[in-house]
Coordinates of C-alpha atoms in Angstrom, one line a residue:
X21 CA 70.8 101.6 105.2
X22 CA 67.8 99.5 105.7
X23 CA 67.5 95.7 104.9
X24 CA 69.2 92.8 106.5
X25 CA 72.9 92.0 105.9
X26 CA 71.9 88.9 103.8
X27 CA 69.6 91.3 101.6
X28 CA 72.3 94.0 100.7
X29 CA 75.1 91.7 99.7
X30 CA 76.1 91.9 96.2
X31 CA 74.3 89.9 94.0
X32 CA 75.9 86.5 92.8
X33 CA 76.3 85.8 89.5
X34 CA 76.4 82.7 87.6
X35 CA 80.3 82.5 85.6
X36 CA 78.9 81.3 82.3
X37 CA 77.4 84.3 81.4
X38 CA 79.9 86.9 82.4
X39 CA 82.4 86.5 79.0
X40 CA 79.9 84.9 76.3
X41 CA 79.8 87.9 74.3
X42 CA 82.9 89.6 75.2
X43 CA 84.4 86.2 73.7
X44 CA 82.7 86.2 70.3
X45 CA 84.0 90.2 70.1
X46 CA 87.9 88.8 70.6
X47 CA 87.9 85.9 68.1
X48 CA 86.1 88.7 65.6
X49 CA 88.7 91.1 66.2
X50 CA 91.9 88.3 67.1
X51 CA 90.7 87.1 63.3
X52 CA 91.1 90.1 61.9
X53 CA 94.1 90.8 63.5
X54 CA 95.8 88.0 61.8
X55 CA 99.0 88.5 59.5
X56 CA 98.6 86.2 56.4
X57 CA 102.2 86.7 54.9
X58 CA 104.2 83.8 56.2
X59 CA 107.3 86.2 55.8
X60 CA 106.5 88.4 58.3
X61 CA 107.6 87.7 61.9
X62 CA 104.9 88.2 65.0
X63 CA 106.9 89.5 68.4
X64 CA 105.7 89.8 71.5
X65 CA 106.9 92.9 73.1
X66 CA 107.0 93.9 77.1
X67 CA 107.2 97.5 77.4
X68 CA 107.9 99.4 80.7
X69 CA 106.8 103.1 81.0
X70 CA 106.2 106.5 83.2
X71 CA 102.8 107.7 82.0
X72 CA 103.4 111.5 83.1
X73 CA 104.0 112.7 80.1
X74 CA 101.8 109.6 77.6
X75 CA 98.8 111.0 76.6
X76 CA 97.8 107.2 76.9
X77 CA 98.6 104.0 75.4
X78 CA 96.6 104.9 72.4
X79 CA 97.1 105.8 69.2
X80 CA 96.4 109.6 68.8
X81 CA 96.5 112.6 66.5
X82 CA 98.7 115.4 67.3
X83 CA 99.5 113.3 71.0
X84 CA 102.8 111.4 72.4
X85 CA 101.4 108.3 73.0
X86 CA 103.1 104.7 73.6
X87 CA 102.0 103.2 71.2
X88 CA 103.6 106.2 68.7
X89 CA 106.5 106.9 70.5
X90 CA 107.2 102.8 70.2
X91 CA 106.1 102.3 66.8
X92 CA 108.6 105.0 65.3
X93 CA 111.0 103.1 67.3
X94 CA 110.4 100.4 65.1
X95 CA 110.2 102.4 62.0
X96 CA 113.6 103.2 62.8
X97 CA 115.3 100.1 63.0
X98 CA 113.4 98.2 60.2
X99 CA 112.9 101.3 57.6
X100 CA 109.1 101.1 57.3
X101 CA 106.3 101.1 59.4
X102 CA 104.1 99.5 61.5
X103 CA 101.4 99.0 63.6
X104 CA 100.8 98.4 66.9
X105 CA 98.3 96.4 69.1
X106 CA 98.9 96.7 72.9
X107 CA 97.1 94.2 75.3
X108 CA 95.9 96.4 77.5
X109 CA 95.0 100.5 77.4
X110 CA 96.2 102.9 79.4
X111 CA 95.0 106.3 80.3
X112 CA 96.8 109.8 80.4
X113 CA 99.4 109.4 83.3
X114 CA 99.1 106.0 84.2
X115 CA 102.4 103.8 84.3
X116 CA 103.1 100.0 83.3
X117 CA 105.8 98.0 84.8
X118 CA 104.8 95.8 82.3
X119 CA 102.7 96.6 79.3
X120 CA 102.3 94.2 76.3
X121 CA 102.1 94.5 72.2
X122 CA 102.6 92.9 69.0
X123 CA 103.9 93.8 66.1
X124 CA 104.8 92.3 63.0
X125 CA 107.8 93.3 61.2
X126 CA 109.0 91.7 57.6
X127 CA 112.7 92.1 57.3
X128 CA 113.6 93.7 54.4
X129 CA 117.4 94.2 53.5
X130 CA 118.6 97.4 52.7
X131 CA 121.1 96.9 50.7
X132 CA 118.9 95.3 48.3
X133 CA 115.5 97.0 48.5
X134 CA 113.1 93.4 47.9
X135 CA 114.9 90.7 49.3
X136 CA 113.2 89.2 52.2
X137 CA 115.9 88.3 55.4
X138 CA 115.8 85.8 58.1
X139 CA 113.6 87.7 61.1
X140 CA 116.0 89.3 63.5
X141 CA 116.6 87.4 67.0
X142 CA 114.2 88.7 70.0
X143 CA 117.4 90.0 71.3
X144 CA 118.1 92.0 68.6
X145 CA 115.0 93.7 68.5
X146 CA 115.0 94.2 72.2
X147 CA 118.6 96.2 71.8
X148 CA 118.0 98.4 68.5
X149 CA 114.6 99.5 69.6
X150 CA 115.8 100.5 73.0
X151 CA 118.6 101.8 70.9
X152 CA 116.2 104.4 69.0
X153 CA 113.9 105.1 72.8
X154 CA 117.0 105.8 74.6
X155 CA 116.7 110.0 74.1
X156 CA 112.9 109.5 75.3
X157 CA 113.7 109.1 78.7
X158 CA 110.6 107.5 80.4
X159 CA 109.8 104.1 78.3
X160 CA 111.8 100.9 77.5
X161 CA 111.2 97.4 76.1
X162 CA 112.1 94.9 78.8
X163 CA 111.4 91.7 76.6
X164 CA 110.9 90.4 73.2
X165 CA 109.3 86.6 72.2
X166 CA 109.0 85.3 68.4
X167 CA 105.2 84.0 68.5
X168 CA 102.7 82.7 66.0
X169 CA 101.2 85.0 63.4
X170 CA 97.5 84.4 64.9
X171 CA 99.1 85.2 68.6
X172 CA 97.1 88.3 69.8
X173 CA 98.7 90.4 72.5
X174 CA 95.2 91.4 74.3
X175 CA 92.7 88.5 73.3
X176 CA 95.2 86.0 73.8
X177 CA 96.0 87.4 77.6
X178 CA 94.6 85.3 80.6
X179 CA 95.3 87.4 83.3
X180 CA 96.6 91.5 83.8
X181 CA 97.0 92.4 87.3
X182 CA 97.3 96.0 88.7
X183 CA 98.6 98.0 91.6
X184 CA 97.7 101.3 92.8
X185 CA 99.8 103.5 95.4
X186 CA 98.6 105.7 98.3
X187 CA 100.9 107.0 100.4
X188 CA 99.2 108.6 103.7
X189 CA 100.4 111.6 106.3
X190 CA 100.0 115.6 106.5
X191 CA 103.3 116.4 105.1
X192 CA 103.4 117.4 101.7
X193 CA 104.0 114.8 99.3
X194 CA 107.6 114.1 98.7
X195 CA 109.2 115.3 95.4
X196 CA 110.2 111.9 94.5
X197 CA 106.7 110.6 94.8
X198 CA 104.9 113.6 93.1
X199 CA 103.0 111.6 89.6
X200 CA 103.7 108.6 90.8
X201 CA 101.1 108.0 93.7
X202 CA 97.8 109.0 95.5
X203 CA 99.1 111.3 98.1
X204 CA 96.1 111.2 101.2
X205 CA 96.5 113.6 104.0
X206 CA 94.8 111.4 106.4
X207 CA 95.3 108.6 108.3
X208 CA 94.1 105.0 106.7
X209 CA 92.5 102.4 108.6
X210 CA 94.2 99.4 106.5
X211 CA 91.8 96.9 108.7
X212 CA 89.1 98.1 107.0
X213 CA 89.5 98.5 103.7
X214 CA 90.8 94.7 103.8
X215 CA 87.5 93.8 104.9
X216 CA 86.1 96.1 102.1
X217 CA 88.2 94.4 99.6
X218 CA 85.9 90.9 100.7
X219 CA 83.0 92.7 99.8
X220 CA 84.2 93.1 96.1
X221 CA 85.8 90.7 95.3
X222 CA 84.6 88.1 93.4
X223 CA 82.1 87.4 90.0
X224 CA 79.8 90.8 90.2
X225 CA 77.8 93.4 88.0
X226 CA 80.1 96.0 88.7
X227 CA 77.9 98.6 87.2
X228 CA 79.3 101.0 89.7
X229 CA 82.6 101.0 89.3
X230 CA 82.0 101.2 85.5
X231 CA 82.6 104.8 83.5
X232 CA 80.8 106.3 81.1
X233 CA 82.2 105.7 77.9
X234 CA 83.2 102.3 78.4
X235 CA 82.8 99.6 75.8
X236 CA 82.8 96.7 77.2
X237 CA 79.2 94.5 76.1
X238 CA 78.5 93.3 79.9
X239 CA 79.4 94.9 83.1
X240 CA 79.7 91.1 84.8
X241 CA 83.4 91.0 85.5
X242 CA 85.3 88.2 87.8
X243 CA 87.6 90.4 90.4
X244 CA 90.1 87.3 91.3
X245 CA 91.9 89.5 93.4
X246 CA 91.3 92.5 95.3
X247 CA 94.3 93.4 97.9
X248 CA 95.5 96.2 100.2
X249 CA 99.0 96.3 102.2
X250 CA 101.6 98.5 103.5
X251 CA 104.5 98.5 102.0
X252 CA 107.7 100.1 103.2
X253 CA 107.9 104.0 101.3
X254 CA 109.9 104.9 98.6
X255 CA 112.2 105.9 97.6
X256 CA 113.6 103.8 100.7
X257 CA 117.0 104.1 102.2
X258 CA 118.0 103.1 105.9
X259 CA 117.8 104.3 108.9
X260 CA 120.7 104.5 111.5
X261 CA 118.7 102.2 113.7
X262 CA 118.2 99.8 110.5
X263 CA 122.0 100.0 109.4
X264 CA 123.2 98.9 113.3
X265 CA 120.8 95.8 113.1
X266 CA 122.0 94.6 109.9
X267 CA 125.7 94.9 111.0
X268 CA 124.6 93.6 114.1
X269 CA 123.3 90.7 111.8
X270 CA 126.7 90.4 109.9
X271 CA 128.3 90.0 112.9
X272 CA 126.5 87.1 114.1
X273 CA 126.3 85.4 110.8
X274 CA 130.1 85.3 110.9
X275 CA 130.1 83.5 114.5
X276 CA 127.1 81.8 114.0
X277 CA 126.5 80.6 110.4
X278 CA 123.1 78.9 111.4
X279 CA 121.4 81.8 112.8
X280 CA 119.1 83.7 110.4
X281 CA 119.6 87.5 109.7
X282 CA 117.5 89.5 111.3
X283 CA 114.4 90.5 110.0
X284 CA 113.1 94.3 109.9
X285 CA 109.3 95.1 110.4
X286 CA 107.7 96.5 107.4
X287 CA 107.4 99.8 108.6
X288 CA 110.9 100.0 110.4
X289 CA 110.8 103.0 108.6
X290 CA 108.6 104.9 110.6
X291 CA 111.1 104.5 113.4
X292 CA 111.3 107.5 115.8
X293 CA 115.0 108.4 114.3
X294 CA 113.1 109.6 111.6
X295 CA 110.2 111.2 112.9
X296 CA 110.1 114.8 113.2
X297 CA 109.7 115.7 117.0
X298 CA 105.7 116.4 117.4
X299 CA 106.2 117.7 121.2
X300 CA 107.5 121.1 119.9
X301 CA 106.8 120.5 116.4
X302 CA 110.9 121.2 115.3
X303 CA 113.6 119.0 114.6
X304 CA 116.0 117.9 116.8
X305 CA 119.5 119.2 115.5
X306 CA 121.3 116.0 114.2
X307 CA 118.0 115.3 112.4
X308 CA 117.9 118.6 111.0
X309 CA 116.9 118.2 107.0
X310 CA 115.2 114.8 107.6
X311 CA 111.8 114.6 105.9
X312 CA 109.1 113.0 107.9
X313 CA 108.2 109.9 105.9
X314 CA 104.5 109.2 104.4
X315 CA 103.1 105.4 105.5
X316 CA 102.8 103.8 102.0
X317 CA 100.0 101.2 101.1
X318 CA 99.6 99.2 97.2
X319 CA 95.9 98.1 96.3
X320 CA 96.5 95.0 93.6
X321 CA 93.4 94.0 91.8
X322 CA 93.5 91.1 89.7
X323 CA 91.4 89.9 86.9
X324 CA 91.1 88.3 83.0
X325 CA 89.4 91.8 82.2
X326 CA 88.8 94.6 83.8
X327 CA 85.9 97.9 82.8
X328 CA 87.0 100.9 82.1
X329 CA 88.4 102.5 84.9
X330 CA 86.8 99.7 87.0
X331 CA 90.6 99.8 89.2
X332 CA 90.7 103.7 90.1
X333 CA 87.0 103.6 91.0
X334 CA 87.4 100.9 93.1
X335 CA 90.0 102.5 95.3
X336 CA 88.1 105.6 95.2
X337 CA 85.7 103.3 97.5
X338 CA 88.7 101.8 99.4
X339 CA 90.4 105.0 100.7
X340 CA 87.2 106.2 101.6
X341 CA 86.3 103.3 104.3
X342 CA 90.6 103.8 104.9
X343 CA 89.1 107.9 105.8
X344 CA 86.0 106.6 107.6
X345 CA 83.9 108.1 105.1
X346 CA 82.7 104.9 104.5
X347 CA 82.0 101.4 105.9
X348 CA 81.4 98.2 104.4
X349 CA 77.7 98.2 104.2
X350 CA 78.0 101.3 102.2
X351 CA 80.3 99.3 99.9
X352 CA 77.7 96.7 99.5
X353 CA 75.0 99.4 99.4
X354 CA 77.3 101.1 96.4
X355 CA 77.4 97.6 94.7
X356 CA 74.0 97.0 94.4
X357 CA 72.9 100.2 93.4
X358 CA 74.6 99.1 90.0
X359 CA 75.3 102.7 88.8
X360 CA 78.3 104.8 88.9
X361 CA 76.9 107.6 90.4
X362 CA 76.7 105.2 93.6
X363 CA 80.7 105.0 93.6
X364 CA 83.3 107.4 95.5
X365 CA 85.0 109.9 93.9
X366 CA 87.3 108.0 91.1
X367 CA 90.8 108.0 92.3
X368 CA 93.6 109.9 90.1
X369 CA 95.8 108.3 87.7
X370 CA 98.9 109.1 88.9
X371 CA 98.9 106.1 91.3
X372 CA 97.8 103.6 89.1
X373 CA 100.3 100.9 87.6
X374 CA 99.7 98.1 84.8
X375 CA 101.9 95.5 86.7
X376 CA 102.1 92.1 84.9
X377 CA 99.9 90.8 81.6
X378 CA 99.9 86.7 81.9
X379 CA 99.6 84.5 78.8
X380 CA 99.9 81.2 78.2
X381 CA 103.0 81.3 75.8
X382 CA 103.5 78.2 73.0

């Protein structure tokens, strides 16, 4: 790469440009979103889901998709139906811990086809339409909120934050884990790709990590967050040496009521009781049937808005500096080449979860 440092950082760009038109396309869209009967009832509705088996968020024909598998839910309980507007759009096999809609619903009785009812409580709604999910098996509503009729579940959002999962190691990707993260045989440098993570995030043209197809009017997007940890692997259960600490722990709680429990590293897991012996490459015999675990690492990216698949391309780039395929000037180098063709190879969406939507709520 030639240039100085100072030459190939990523561009700045000034904030009030980035959302102008992407905020005259919401109130368009939030206006005609708006429910003018003042009998019917706007909720708010979290929704957790496993995206294996979603052909997306997204209304489509001849596809199980959230948004049908929860609006004949609804149809269900309240007898006719309705439509759904989720605040953010997920792909095929992508999960949410924490996925938001609205919907409005005009209770109708029943027993005498016409007359308009009192709305149901939140709680209500939360119970009967996890009531008519229960046989699905992989998606659940995890809150409900009454909210004003012009309250829009994706213009209204301030914030939606995301994780990813990697997990790292040559043994073959537990079956617990298998659609539910990036499995990557080799070893991550986590040093690194923290230092890549300073390189992008930030208010950027991030025309590389931008797909074809997207929508979206501008590619200027403010990353507020852009994070990578380990994190102890999952499903996670303790280790002999982990269970005598803690009772170790108990013990002196018991004599001592002052004296803090212990704390375990965060990858206490990776302890040698665990480990397959490497030296001869077999088990020893009381560890006979214990799987090796994989080192486990969560990218969280942050943001009001995010491009279309702006998140997996992004950690395309950052388990490629974690490989060594790449350094840091190559992610400033892929920045400022402001096409996608620039970026890493994106990263499957099997890892990829929609963890929490932020509004500000009246």
């Amino acid at each position: 790469m030639t240039g100085s440092p100072t030459e190939s950082r990523p561009s700045k760009i000034l904030k009030s440009q980035g959302h102008t038109d992407q905020d005259k396309e919401d109130k368009q869209l939030q206006d005609l979103s708006m429910s003018k009967n003042p009998r019917i009832q706007r909720y708010l509705v979290a929704i957790e889901y496993i995206g294996t088996r979603f052909s997306g968020s997204q209304q489509q024909p001849n596809c199980r998709t959230v948004v049908g598998v929860l609006e004949e839910a609804f149809h269900k309980f309240i007898g006719q139906p309705v439509s759904i507007f989720c605040s953010s759009r997920t792909d095929a096999g992508v999960h949410a811990l924490s996925n938001v809609c609205h919907v409005d619903v005009e209770r109708i009785s029943k027993r005498k086809p016409g007359e308009v009812l009192p709305p149901h409580e939140p709680s209500v709604v939360r119970r009967a339409v996890n009531h008519f999910l229960q046989n699905e098996g992989d998606i659940s509503v995890i809150d409900v909120r009454c909210v004003p009729n012009d309250f829009h579940a994706r213009f209204k959002a301030q914030e939606r934050t995301y994780f990813y999962r990697l997990v790292s190691g040559s043994e073959p990707l537990s079956t617990f884990e298998k659609e539910r993260a990036w499995h990557v045989p080799e070893k991550l440098d986590l040093n690194a790709m923290q230092e890549a993570c300073k390189v992008l995030v930030g208010h950027h043209d991030f025309s590389s990590f931008r797909a074809a197809g997207c929508q979206a009017n501008s590619p200027i997007r403010t990353l507020d967050e852009l994070h990578v940890c380990e994190v102890p692997a999952t499903p996670y259960f303790p280790s002999i040496t982990e269970r005598e600490q803690n009772n170790s722990s108990l013990k002196d709680s018991h004599t001592c009521s002052v004296k803090p429990d212990v704390e375990l590293p965060i990858n206490s897991f990776s302890n040698t009781n665990d480990m397959v012996d490497t030296n001869n490459g077999k088990s020893n015999l009381e560890e006979f049937g214990i799987r090796r675990r994989h080192r486990s690492y969560v990218v969280t990216a942050r943001a009001r808005s995010f491009l279309y698949h702006q998140v997996r391309l992004l950690v395309g780039v950052l388990k490629c500096v974690g490989t060594g395929e790449l350094t840091t000037s190559d992610v400033e180098r892929i920045m400022n080449a402001k096409t996608v063709t620039a970026a890493s190879p994106m990263a499957p969406a099997c890892g990829l979860y929609l963890g929490r939507v932020k509004y500000d709520l009246p």
